[in-house]
């Protein structure tokens, strides 16, 4: 409702699919009533239409049935069991449309935890990512909703594979993506290392980034003007470039530094020379020198800095999406490059239910039916951003809003 489901829809929409958001006609997606000018909703819902539809109403379910019959894919991110209780789960959808691909994004894949409610930050904790990220004893979540977006991406991968398989079999299927399993997949290198080398995983700050990754040079350095730069030497070619950049020809001939394994053993010696050398340069000087030498490096940017990044200013990397007041806002495109086209903004993030009438007419319903459903609240429209839940729409005590 907030990040995972909308992320999957955004990826499909930007790839060219016709995506219809089905939202409650009074409350809409939860992100519509979140603070920060609805920026989360804004970012994740371009190129989509919005159908304001009450799925708990019998006529609303009948409308949804016709929509499923005409569609290729259903993506849902409800709490476990919510759609089963409404009678709108995959088994129902399969009877309506045997070709339907039904993608569910869940906290967990089938297993002992399948019915537990779950969230991005909880998945980072339970899956070991927060343990690896924070200092010892201080597990720390990543600074973005990476698990929601990651699970959504894997869900889309499964959808695309299922669509391809449908071309061969003629039948759809159910696919699932799990937040917990997404994190487990990401920390898999540490899981394997523990079993193969017998080394228990330690948080990254405890060992230093370079120590965790196993490179002789792999860390942040301070520059003369107070900025910081990350330098990564992960090959002998990088090492030669670094030495040439600073004129350290003696190190090029030193057998003790001739391989990465040997450089790891000499890390303190390398850093004792590299730290003051970097501190004597401005950030721009250090960047230019490393770039010319072919050494991987990076600045420490905030998200705000990305708007001025030369790489993202390449046409097609930032998309101008119309804002609520009509002025365009630049947002990152999908991290994919095409040989024959660029991503585009076909539609601004929709107002709640703004496309309901158009969609229902396309499904074959009459204008008189649509007006009656508007009057009875089966369908509805609303503003782009909601102040809060509509009166009477709050869930019962203890009930997830997702339901």
mmCIF file of C-alpha atoms in Angstrom:
data_model
loop_
_atom_site.group_PDB
_atom_site.id
_atom_site.type_symbol
_atom_site.label_atom_id
_atom_site.label_comp_id
_atom_site.label_asym_id
_atom_site.label_seq_id
_atom_site.Cartn_x
_atom_site.Cartn_y
_atom_site.Cartn_z
ATOM 1 C CA UNK A 1 0.000 0.000 0.000
ATOM 2 C CA UNK A 2 2.797 2.425 0.774
ATOM 3 C CA UNK A 3 6.046 1.258 -0.886
ATOM 4 C CA UNK A 4 6.200 -2.428 -1.871
ATOM 5 C CA UNK A 5 3.013 -2.775 -3.918
ATOM 6 C CA UNK A 6 3.310 0.681 -5.503
ATOM 7 C CA UNK A 7 6.970 -0.035 -6.376
ATOM 8 C CA UNK A 8 5.979 -3.160 -8.300
ATOM 9 C CA UNK A 9 3.281 -1.205 -10.115
ATOM 10 C CA UNK A 10 5.703 1.614 -10.893
ATOM 11 C CA UNK A 11 8.250 -0.751 -12.439
ATOM 12 C CA UNK A 12 5.600 -2.375 -14.606
ATOM 13 C CA UNK A 13 4.133 1.006 -15.575
ATOM 14 C CA UNK A 14 7.491 2.478 -16.556
ATOM 15 C CA UNK A 15 8.217 -0.644 -18.606
ATOM 16 C CA UNK A 16 5.072 0.120 -20.594
ATOM 17 C CA UNK A 17 2.222 -1.738 -18.877
ATOM 18 C CA UNK A 18 -1.196 -0.174 -18.369
ATOM 19 C CA UNK A 19 -1.423 -0.097 -14.573
ATOM 20 C CA UNK A 20 -4.650 0.583 -12.679
ATOM 21 C CA UNK A 21 -4.510 1.293 -8.954
ATOM 22 C CA UNK A 22 -7.558 -0.078 -7.169
ATOM 23 C CA UNK A 23 -8.075 2.101 -4.089
ATOM 24 C CA UNK A 24 -10.831 2.480 -1.526
ATOM 25 C CA UNK A 25 -12.987 5.383 -2.789
ATOM 26 C CA UNK A 26 -12.925 7.187 0.564
ATOM 27 C CA UNK A 27 -9.447 6.538 1.953
ATOM 28 C CA UNK A 28 -7.257 5.689 -1.022
ATOM 29 C CA UNK A 29 -3.801 4.243 -0.540
ATOM 30 C CA UNK A 30 -2.335 4.856 2.916
ATOM 31 C CA UNK A 31 0.466 6.933 1.378
ATOM 32 C CA UNK A 32 -2.055 9.574 0.276
ATOM 33 C CA UNK A 33 -2.495 10.695 3.885
ATOM 34 C CA UNK A 34 1.159 10.515 4.944
ATOM 35 C CA UNK A 35 3.143 13.676 5.809
ATOM 36 C CA UNK A 36 5.846 15.373 3.702
ATOM 37 C CA UNK A 37 3.394 16.545 1.034
ATOM 38 C CA UNK A 38 2.644 12.964 0.038
ATOM 39 C CA UNK A 39 6.130 12.590 -1.449
ATOM 40 C CA UNK A 40 6.133 8.796 -1.065
ATOM 41 C CA UNK A 41 2.869 8.480 -2.970
ATOM 42 C CA UNK A 42 4.038 11.028 -5.517
ATOM 43 C CA UNK A 43 7.301 9.226 -6.266
ATOM 44 C CA UNK A 44 5.828 5.728 -6.663
ATOM 45 C CA UNK A 45 2.651 6.358 -8.652
ATOM 46 C CA UNK A 46 3.430 8.036 -11.959
ATOM 47 C CA UNK A 47 2.147 6.430 -15.158
ATOM 48 C CA UNK A 48 -0.826 4.837 -13.376
ATOM 49 C CA UNK A 49 -4.590 5.241 -13.439
ATOM 50 C CA UNK A 50 -6.703 5.206 -10.277
ATOM 51 C CA UNK A 51 -9.974 3.344 -9.806
ATOM 52 C CA UNK A 52 -11.758 4.213 -6.565
ATOM 53 C CA UNK A 53 -13.583 0.971 -5.710
ATOM 54 C CA UNK A 54 -15.037 -0.522 -2.518
ATOM 55 C CA UNK A 55 -14.038 -4.198 -2.632
ATOM 56 C CA UNK A 56 -16.179 -4.973 0.421
ATOM 57 C CA UNK A 57 -19.346 -4.029 -1.427
ATOM 58 C CA UNK A 58 -20.918 -6.855 -3.515
ATOM 59 C CA UNK A 59 -21.192 -4.614 -6.566
ATOM 60 C CA UNK A 60 -17.607 -3.467 -6.050
ATOM 61 C CA UNK A 61 -16.466 -7.080 -6.109
ATOM 62 C CA UNK A 62 -18.482 -7.635 -9.299
ATOM 63 C CA UNK A 63 -16.718 -4.684 -10.918
ATOM 64 C CA UNK A 64 -13.355 -6.033 -9.807
ATOM 65 C CA UNK A 65 -14.234 -9.423 -11.272
ATOM 66 C CA UNK A 66 -14.753 -7.888 -14.697
ATOM 67 C CA UNK A 67 -11.479 -5.983 -14.352
ATOM 68 C CA UNK A 68 -9.585 -9.191 -13.490
ATOM 69 C CA UNK A 69 -11.213 -10.969 -16.427
ATOM 70 C CA UNK A 70 -9.801 -8.302 -18.753
ATOM 71 C CA UNK A 71 -6.323 -8.094 -17.191
ATOM 72 C CA UNK A 72 -2.998 -9.920 -17.435
ATOM 73 C CA UNK A 73 -1.654 -9.366 -13.913
ATOM 74 C CA UNK A 74 -2.920 -8.662 -10.402
ATOM 75 C CA UNK A 75 -0.382 -7.254 -7.921
ATOM 76 C CA UNK A 76 -1.487 -7.076 -4.302
ATOM 77 C CA UNK A 77 0.250 -6.079 -1.073
ATOM 78 C CA UNK A 78 -2.512 -6.606 1.496
ATOM 79 C CA UNK A 79 -2.043 -8.066 4.960
ATOM 80 C CA UNK A 80 -2.002 -11.884 5.073
ATOM 81 C CA UNK A 81 -5.493 -13.309 4.626
ATOM 82 C CA UNK A 82 -7.181 -9.997 3.736
ATOM 83 C CA UNK A 83 -8.108 -10.926 0.162
ATOM 84 C CA UNK A 84 -8.979 -14.493 1.148
ATOM 85 C CA UNK A 85 -11.563 -13.103 3.574
ATOM 86 C CA UNK A 86 -12.999 -10.993 0.765
ATOM 87 C CA UNK A 87 -13.069 -14.014 -1.547
ATOM 88 C CA UNK A 88 -10.718 -12.281 -3.985
ATOM 89 C CA UNK A 89 -7.591 -14.419 -3.683
ATOM 90 C CA UNK A 90 -5.765 -16.297 -6.444
ATOM 91 C CA UNK A 91 -8.108 -19.305 -6.373
ATOM 92 C CA UNK A 92 -11.008 -16.989 -7.085
ATOM 93 C CA UNK A 93 -9.072 -15.033 -9.731
ATOM 94 C CA UNK A 94 -8.103 -18.267 -11.496
ATOM 95 C CA UNK A 95 -11.760 -19.149 -11.970
ATOM 96 C CA UNK A 96 -12.427 -15.671 -13.391
ATOM 97 C CA UNK A 97 -9.407 -15.652 -15.704
ATOM 98 C CA UNK A 98 -7.292 -18.821 -16.054
ATOM 99 C CA UNK A 99 -4.553 -16.707 -17.717
ATOM 100 C CA UNK A 100 -4.177 -14.301 -14.809
ATOM 101 C CA UNK A 101 -0.751 -13.819 -13.165
ATOM 102 C CA UNK A 102 -1.416 -13.088 -9.478
ATOM 103 C CA UNK A 103 1.544 -11.536 -7.650
ATOM 104 C CA UNK A 104 1.424 -11.221 -3.867
ATOM 105 C CA UNK A 105 4.089 -9.267 -1.980
ATOM 106 C CA UNK A 106 4.230 -10.563 1.567
ATOM 107 C CA UNK A 107 6.293 -10.269 4.702
ATOM 108 C CA UNK A 108 7.150 -13.955 4.373
ATOM 109 C CA UNK A 109 6.889 -16.640 1.722
ATOM 110 C CA UNK A 110 4.922 -19.820 2.651
ATOM 111 C CA UNK A 111 6.235 -21.278 5.896
ATOM 112 C CA UNK A 112 5.779 -21.023 9.671
ATOM 113 C CA UNK A 113 5.741 -17.197 9.568
ATOM 114 C CA UNK A 114 3.501 -16.829 6.529
ATOM 115 C CA UNK A 115 0.594 -15.219 8.389
ATOM 116 C CA UNK A 116 2.639 -12.757 10.449
ATOM 117 C CA UNK A 117 2.316 -9.064 9.535
ATOM 118 C CA UNK A 118 5.709 -7.638 8.620
ATOM 119 C CA UNK A 119 7.413 -4.434 7.483
ATOM 120 C CA UNK A 120 10.610 -3.298 5.757
ATOM 121 C CA UNK A 121 12.486 -2.357 8.934
ATOM 122 C CA UNK A 122 11.453 -5.569 10.679
ATOM 123 C CA UNK A 123 12.774 -7.564 7.732
ATOM 124 C CA UNK A 124 16.112 -5.764 7.972
ATOM 125 C CA UNK A 125 16.287 -6.739 11.637
ATOM 126 C CA UNK A 126 15.175 -10.358 11.297
ATOM 127 C CA UNK A 127 17.155 -11.036 8.128
ATOM 128 C CA UNK A 128 20.521 -9.950 9.525
ATOM 129 C CA UNK A 129 20.959 -6.796 7.431
ATOM 130 C CA UNK A 130 20.542 -4.370 10.345
ATOM 131 C CA UNK A 131 23.027 -6.478 12.370
ATOM 132 C CA UNK A 132 25.615 -6.154 9.587
ATOM 133 C CA UNK A 133 24.974 -2.435 9.004
ATOM 134 C CA UNK A 134 25.112 -0.915 12.495
ATOM 135 C CA UNK A 135 27.931 -0.805 15.042
ATOM 136 C CA UNK A 136 28.146 -3.801 17.424
ATOM 137 C CA UNK A 137 25.074 -3.871 19.610
ATOM 138 C CA UNK A 138 23.389 -1.135 17.589
ATOM 139 C CA UNK A 139 21.543 -2.716 14.637
ATOM 140 C CA UNK A 140 20.739 -0.057 12.065
ATOM 141 C CA UNK A 141 18.264 0.023 9.219
ATOM 142 C CA UNK A 142 19.347 1.259 5.807
ATOM 143 C CA UNK A 143 18.474 4.835 4.897
ATOM 144 C CA UNK A 144 15.864 3.876 2.303
ATOM 145 C CA UNK A 145 12.982 1.387 1.992
ATOM 146 C CA UNK A 146 15.277 -1.039 0.224
ATOM 147 C CA UNK A 147 13.521 -4.241 1.296
ATOM 148 C CA UNK A 148 10.089 -3.119 0.112
ATOM 149 C CA UNK A 149 11.553 -2.011 -3.210
ATOM 150 C CA UNK A 150 13.757 -5.092 -3.490
ATOM 151 C CA UNK A 151 10.936 -7.544 -2.830
ATOM 152 C CA UNK A 152 8.756 -5.654 -5.318
ATOM 153 C CA UNK A 153 11.488 -5.931 -7.942
ATOM 154 C CA UNK A 154 11.805 -9.684 -7.445
ATOM 155 C CA UNK A 155 8.023 -9.905 -7.667
ATOM 156 C CA UNK A 156 8.128 -8.152 -11.039
ATOM 157 C CA UNK A 157 10.881 -10.519 -12.216
ATOM 158 C CA UNK A 158 8.605 -13.434 -11.307
ATOM 159 C CA UNK A 159 5.664 -11.777 -13.091
ATOM 160 C CA UNK A 160 7.666 -11.358 -16.292
ATOM 161 C CA UNK A 161 8.837 -14.971 -16.151
ATOM 162 C CA UNK A 162 5.246 -16.136 -15.536
ATOM 163 C CA UNK A 163 4.009 -14.095 -18.507
ATOM 164 C CA UNK A 164 6.665 -15.708 -20.693
ATOM 165 C CA UNK A 165 5.686 -19.176 -19.459
ATOM 166 C CA UNK A 166 2.038 -18.379 -20.142
ATOM 167 C CA UNK A 167 2.934 -17.945 -23.803
ATOM 168 C CA UNK A 168 3.883 -21.627 -23.798
ATOM 169 C CA UNK A 169 1.203 -23.097 -21.524
ATOM 170 C CA UNK A 170 -1.710 -20.695 -21.971
ATOM 171 C CA UNK A 171 -2.250 -20.601 -18.201
ATOM 172 C CA UNK A 172 -1.428 -18.111 -15.490
ATOM 173 C CA UNK A 173 -0.119 -18.783 -12.007
ATOM 174 C CA UNK A 174 0.392 -17.294 -8.567
ATOM 175 C CA UNK A 175 3.789 -15.845 -7.661
ATOM 176 C CA UNK A 176 4.949 -14.424 -4.347
ATOM 177 C CA UNK A 177 7.799 -12.240 -3.120
ATOM 178 C CA UNK A 178 8.795 -12.066 0.557
ATOM 179 C CA UNK A 179 10.421 -9.230 2.490
ATOM 180 C CA UNK A 180 12.209 -11.582 4.891
ATOM 181 C CA UNK A 181 13.470 -13.835 2.128
ATOM 182 C CA UNK A 182 14.663 -10.804 0.165
ATOM 183 C CA UNK A 183 16.996 -9.842 3.017
ATOM 184 C CA UNK A 184 18.125 -13.454 3.457
ATOM 185 C CA UNK A 185 19.069 -13.482 -0.230
ATOM 186 C CA UNK A 186 21.051 -10.256 0.163
ATOM 187 C CA UNK A 187 23.093 -11.473 3.145
ATOM 188 C CA UNK A 188 23.714 -14.824 1.486
ATOM 189 C CA UNK A 189 27.422 -14.120 1.033
ATOM 190 C CA UNK A 190 27.790 -13.870 4.818
ATOM 191 C CA UNK A 191 25.738 -17.034 5.318
ATOM 192 C CA UNK A 192 27.997 -18.913 2.914
ATOM 193 C CA UNK A 193 31.176 -17.470 4.438
ATOM 194 C CA UNK A 194 30.122 -18.605 7.906
ATOM 195 C CA UNK A 195 29.667 -22.169 6.704
ATOM 196 C CA UNK A 196 32.717 -22.374 4.437
ATOM 197 C CA UNK A 197 35.245 -20.450 6.519
ATOM 198 C CA UNK A 198 33.785 -20.926 9.984
ATOM 199 C CA UNK A 199 33.856 -17.166 10.591
ATOM 200 C CA UNK A 200 30.839 -15.729 12.380
ATOM 201 C CA UNK A 201 29.559 -12.579 10.652
ATOM 202 C CA UNK A 202 30.554 -9.316 12.339
ATOM 203 C CA UNK A 203 28.923 -5.926 11.807
ATOM 204 C CA UNK A 204 30.663 -3.914 9.108
ATOM 205 C CA UNK A 205 31.677 -1.057 11.461
ATOM 206 C CA UNK A 206 33.407 -3.557 13.777
ATOM 207 C CA UNK A 207 35.811 -4.705 11.108
ATOM 208 C CA UNK A 208 35.980 -1.703 8.846
ATOM 209 C CA UNK A 209 34.491 -1.802 5.376
ATOM 210 C CA UNK A 210 37.741 -2.878 3.753
ATOM 211 C CA UNK A 211 38.203 -5.659 6.267
ATOM 212 C CA UNK A 212 34.741 -7.012 5.630
ATOM 213 C CA UNK A 213 35.188 -6.932 1.867
ATOM 214 C CA UNK A 214 38.762 -8.177 1.920
ATOM 215 C CA UNK A 215 40.465 -5.397 -0.062
ATOM 216 C CA UNK A 216 43.714 -3.653 0.771
ATOM 217 C CA UNK A 217 42.252 -0.179 0.091
ATOM 218 C CA UNK A 218 38.510 0.169 0.543
ATOM 219 C CA UNK A 219 37.456 3.078 2.764
ATOM 220 C CA UNK A 220 36.719 6.773 3.204
ATOM 221 C CA UNK A 221 39.425 9.419 3.263
ATOM 222 C CA UNK A 222 39.277 13.088 4.276
ATOM 223 C CA UNK A 223 40.297 15.748 1.764
ATOM 224 C CA UNK A 224 41.763 19.205 2.379
ATOM 225 C CA UNK A 225 38.459 21.050 1.987
ATOM 226 C CA UNK A 226 36.575 18.968 4.531
ATOM 227 C CA UNK A 227 34.874 16.645 2.069
ATOM 228 C CA UNK A 228 35.240 12.867 2.114
ATOM 229 C CA UNK A 229 35.980 10.468 -0.710
ATOM 230 C CA UNK A 230 35.702 6.693 -0.843
ATOM 231 C CA UNK A 231 38.553 4.885 -2.597
ATOM 232 C CA UNK A 232 38.336 1.239 -3.690
ATOM 233 C CA UNK A 233 41.351 -0.709 -4.949
ATOM 234 C CA UNK A 234 40.036 -4.133 -5.946
ATOM 235 C CA UNK A 235 42.536 -5.258 -8.578
ATOM 236 C CA UNK A 236 46.240 -5.038 -9.427
ATOM 237 C CA UNK A 237 45.329 -2.624 -12.209
ATOM 238 C CA UNK A 238 43.674 -0.323 -9.661
ATOM 239 C CA UNK A 239 46.751 -0.620 -7.450
ATOM 240 C CA UNK A 240 49.070 0.408 -10.268
ATOM 241 C CA UNK A 241 46.781 3.342 -11.031
ATOM 242 C CA UNK A 242 46.832 4.484 -7.400
ATOM 243 C CA UNK A 243 50.610 4.288 -7.184
ATOM 244 C CA UNK A 244 51.035 6.151 -10.466
ATOM 245 C CA UNK A 245 48.526 8.823 -9.375
ATOM 246 C CA UNK A 246 50.736 9.687 -6.399
ATOM 247 C CA UNK A 247 54.112 8.885 -7.951
ATOM 248 C CA UNK A 248 54.787 5.963 -5.635
ATOM 249 C CA UNK A 249 56.981 3.986 -7.979
ATOM 250 C CA UNK A 250 58.711 2.319 -5.019
ATOM 251 C CA UNK A 251 55.475 0.532 -4.143
ATOM 252 C CA UNK A 252 55.094 -0.732 -7.688
ATOM 253 C CA UNK A 253 58.312 -2.702 -7.173
ATOM 254 C CA UNK A 254 57.546 -3.879 -3.616
ATOM 255 C CA UNK A 255 56.883 -7.675 -3.490
ATOM 256 C CA UNK A 256 54.997 -7.242 -0.214
ATOM 257 C CA UNK A 257 52.325 -5.234 -2.104
ATOM 258 C CA UNK A 258 52.177 -7.250 -5.322
ATOM 259 C CA UNK A 259 48.781 -8.905 -4.707
ATOM 260 C CA UNK A 260 45.574 -8.021 -2.921
ATOM 261 C CA UNK A 261 46.125 -10.705 -0.276
ATOM 262 C CA UNK A 262 49.511 -9.193 0.512
ATOM 263 C CA UNK A 263 48.127 -5.659 0.489
ATOM 264 C CA UNK A 264 45.469 -6.653 3.028
ATOM 265 C CA UNK A 265 48.280 -7.755 5.356
ATOM 266 C CA UNK A 266 49.941 -4.356 4.799
ATOM 267 C CA UNK A 267 46.778 -2.251 5.141
ATOM 268 C CA UNK A 268 48.003 -0.136 8.060
ATOM 269 C CA UNK A 269 51.206 0.676 6.165
ATOM 270 C CA UNK A 270 49.251 1.678 3.053
ATOM 271 C CA UNK A 271 46.805 3.828 4.974
ATOM 272 C CA UNK A 272 49.589 5.583 6.882
ATOM 273 C CA UNK A 273 50.862 6.920 3.558
ATOM 274 C CA UNK A 274 47.561 7.382 1.757
ATOM 275 C CA UNK A 275 45.727 9.311 4.494
ATOM 276 C CA UNK A 276 48.033 12.369 4.514
ATOM 277 C CA UNK A 277 48.358 12.266 0.737
ATOM 278 C CA UNK A 278 44.575 12.498 0.340
ATOM 279 C CA UNK A 279 44.305 15.128 3.087
ATOM 280 C CA UNK A 280 46.709 17.360 1.141
ATOM 281 C CA UNK A 281 44.367 17.434 -1.883
ATOM 282 C CA UNK A 282 41.028 19.122 -2.383
ATOM 283 C CA UNK A 283 38.117 16.874 -3.203
ATOM 284 C CA UNK A 284 38.165 17.999 -6.836
ATOM 285 C CA UNK A 285 41.911 17.435 -7.118
ATOM 286 C CA UNK A 286 41.653 13.966 -5.579
ATOM 287 C CA UNK A 287 38.709 13.059 -7.808
ATOM 288 C CA UNK A 288 40.491 14.204 -10.960
ATOM 289 C CA UNK A 289 43.684 12.367 -10.071
ATOM 290 C CA UNK A 290 41.888 9.105 -9.269
ATOM 291 C CA UNK A 291 39.675 9.341 -12.368
ATOM 292 C CA UNK A 292 42.654 9.865 -14.662
ATOM 293 C CA UNK A 293 44.382 6.867 -13.065
ATOM 294 C CA UNK A 294 41.334 4.614 -13.436
ATOM 295 C CA UNK A 295 40.893 4.080 -9.690
ATOM 296 C CA UNK A 296 37.296 3.578 -8.438
ATOM 297 C CA UNK A 297 36.190 6.398 -6.142
ATOM 298 C CA UNK A 298 33.012 8.090 -4.950
ATOM 299 C CA UNK A 299 31.936 11.217 -3.084
ATOM 300 C CA UNK A 300 29.717 11.026 -0.020
ATOM 301 C CA UNK A 301 26.506 12.553 -1.329
ATOM 302 C CA UNK A 302 23.164 13.221 0.280
ATOM 303 C CA UNK A 303 20.030 12.499 -1.781
ATOM 304 C CA UNK A 304 19.694 16.261 -2.345
ATOM 305 C CA UNK A 305 23.102 16.309 -4.063
ATOM 306 C CA UNK A 306 21.877 13.902 -6.732
ATOM 307 C CA UNK A 307 19.869 16.628 -8.452
ATOM 308 C CA UNK A 308 23.168 18.243 -9.496
ATOM 309 C CA UNK A 309 25.079 15.059 -10.273
ATOM 310 C CA UNK A 310 26.439 15.116 -13.851
ATOM 311 C CA UNK A 311 25.668 11.422 -14.352
ATOM 312 C CA UNK A 312 22.006 11.867 -13.438
ATOM 313 C CA UNK A 313 21.799 14.962 -15.624
ATOM 314 C CA UNK A 314 22.289 12.672 -18.617
ATOM 315 C CA UNK A 315 18.985 12.790 -20.549
ATOM 316 C CA UNK A 316 16.583 10.137 -19.314
ATOM 317 C CA UNK A 317 18.143 9.575 -15.886
ATOM 318 C CA UNK A 318 15.837 12.033 -14.105
ATOM 319 C CA UNK A 319 12.182 12.198 -15.103
ATOM 320 C CA UNK A 320 10.160 15.439 -14.910
ATOM 321 C CA UNK A 321 6.920 14.379 -13.225
ATOM 322 C CA UNK A 322 4.156 17.006 -12.933
ATOM 323 C CA UNK A 323 3.623 17.954 -9.304
ATOM 324 C CA UNK A 324 0.312 18.643 -7.579
ATOM 325 C CA UNK A 325 0.622 22.312 -8.527
ATOM 326 C CA UNK A 326 1.616 21.513 -12.119
ATOM 327 C CA UNK A 327 5.301 22.303 -11.723
ATOM 328 C CA UNK A 328 7.585 19.379 -12.677
ATOM 329 C CA UNK A 329 9.596 17.567 -10.028
ATOM 330 C CA UNK A 330 12.700 15.604 -11.072
ATOM 331 C CA UNK A 331 12.723 12.014 -9.843
ATOM 332 C CA UNK A 332 15.069 9.111 -10.691
ATOM 333 C CA UNK A 333 14.049 6.835 -13.544
ATOM 334 C CA UNK A 334 14.374 3.062 -13.357
ATOM 335 C CA UNK A 335 18.076 2.090 -13.326
ATOM 336 C CA UNK A 336 17.910 0.616 -16.828
ATOM 337 C CA UNK A 337 19.178 1.876 -20.193
ATOM 338 C CA UNK A 338 17.525 0.930 -23.466
ATOM 339 C CA UNK A 339 19.176 0.883 -26.866
ATOM 340 C CA UNK A 340 16.034 2.015 -28.679
ATOM 341 C CA UNK A 341 14.030 4.182 -26.299
ATOM 342 C CA UNK A 342 13.970 6.209 -23.086
ATOM 343 C CA UNK A 343 11.634 6.115 -20.156
ATOM 344 C CA UNK A 344 8.908 8.723 -20.226
ATOM 345 C CA UNK A 345 6.194 10.193 -18.035
ATOM 346 C CA UNK A 346 2.872 9.316 -19.610
ATOM 347 C CA UNK A 347 0.785 10.440 -16.631
ATOM 348 C CA UNK A 348 1.232 12.300 -13.366
ATOM 349 C CA UNK A 349 0.393 10.509 -10.098
ATOM 350 C CA UNK A 350 -3.408 10.284 -10.200
ATOM 351 C CA UNK A 351 -5.998 11.862 -7.979
ATOM 352 C CA UNK A 352 -7.957 9.280 -6.022
ATOM 353 C CA UNK A 353 -10.355 7.569 -8.417
ATOM 354 C CA UNK A 354 -9.773 10.097 -11.199
ATOM 355 C CA UNK A 355 -9.964 7.414 -13.915
ATOM 356 C CA UNK A 356 -12.881 5.431 -12.492
ATOM 357 C CA UNK A 357 -15.457 6.451 -15.097
ATOM 358 C CA UNK A 358 -13.095 5.930 -18.035
ATOM 359 C CA UNK A 359 -12.059 2.475 -16.818
ATOM 360 C CA UNK A 360 -15.615 1.358 -16.150
ATOM 361 C CA UNK A 361 -16.805 2.543 -19.558
ATOM 362 C CA UNK A 362 -13.968 0.565 -21.155
ATOM 363 C CA UNK A 363 -15.112 -2.498 -19.207
ATOM 364 C CA UNK A 364 -18.569 -2.151 -20.758
ATOM 365 C CA UNK A 365 -20.555 -0.589 -17.933
ATOM 366 C CA UNK A 366 -23.111 2.094 -18.747
ATOM 367 C CA UNK A 367 -23.007 5.714 -17.656
ATOM 368 C CA UNK A 368 -26.205 5.247 -15.642
ATOM 369 C CA UNK A 369 -24.639 2.344 -13.721
ATOM 370 C CA UNK A 370 -21.569 4.411 -13.016
ATOM 371 C CA UNK A 371 -23.610 7.338 -11.691
ATOM 372 C CA UNK A 372 -25.591 4.994 -9.422
ATOM 373 C CA UNK A 373 -22.366 3.520 -8.028
ATOM 374 C CA UNK A 374 -21.045 7.000 -7.362
ATOM 375 C CA UNK A 375 -24.203 7.852 -5.434
ATOM 376 C CA UNK A 376 -23.994 4.695 -3.313
ATOM 377 C CA UNK A 377 -20.243 4.927 -2.628
ATOM 378 C CA UNK A 378 -19.263 1.795 -4.555
ATOM 379 C CA UNK A 379 -16.913 3.991 -6.583
ATOM 380 C CA UNK A 380 -15.659 7.452 -5.797
ATOM 381 C CA UNK A 381 -13.185 10.227 -6.430
ATOM 382 C CA UNK A 382 -11.062 12.389 -4.224
ATOM 383 C CA UNK A 383 -8.103 14.762 -4.185
ATOM 384 C CA UNK A 384 -4.506 13.864 -4.903
ATOM 385 C CA UNK A 385 -3.480 14.120 -1.233
ATOM 386 C CA UNK A 386 -5.815 13.282 1.633
ATOM 387 C CA UNK A 387 -5.703 15.020 4.985
ATOM 388 C CA UNK A 388 -6.533 11.839 6.880
ATOM 389 C CA UNK A 389 -8.816 8.832 6.760
ATOM 390 C CA UNK A 390 -12.416 9.730 6.032
ATOM 391 C CA UNK A 391 -14.774 9.617 9.025
ATOM 392 C CA UNK A 392 -16.015 6.105 9.659
ATOM 393 C CA UNK A 393 -13.218 4.521 7.618
ATOM 394 C CA UNK A 394 -10.798 3.878 10.471
ATOM 395 C CA UNK A 395 -10.225 0.192 11.064
ATOM 396 C CA UNK A 396 -11.531 -1.537 14.148
ATOM 397 C CA UNK A 397 -9.169 -1.559 17.102
ATOM 398 C CA UNK A 398 -6.218 -3.775 16.316
ATOM 399 C CA UNK A 399 -7.124 -4.136 12.642
ATOM 400 C CA UNK A 400 -4.496 -3.286 10.062
ATOM 401 C CA UNK A 401 -5.498 -0.510 7.703
ATOM 402 C CA UNK A 402 -4.294 -2.789 4.886
ATOM 403 C CA UNK A 403 -7.356 -4.920 5.534
#
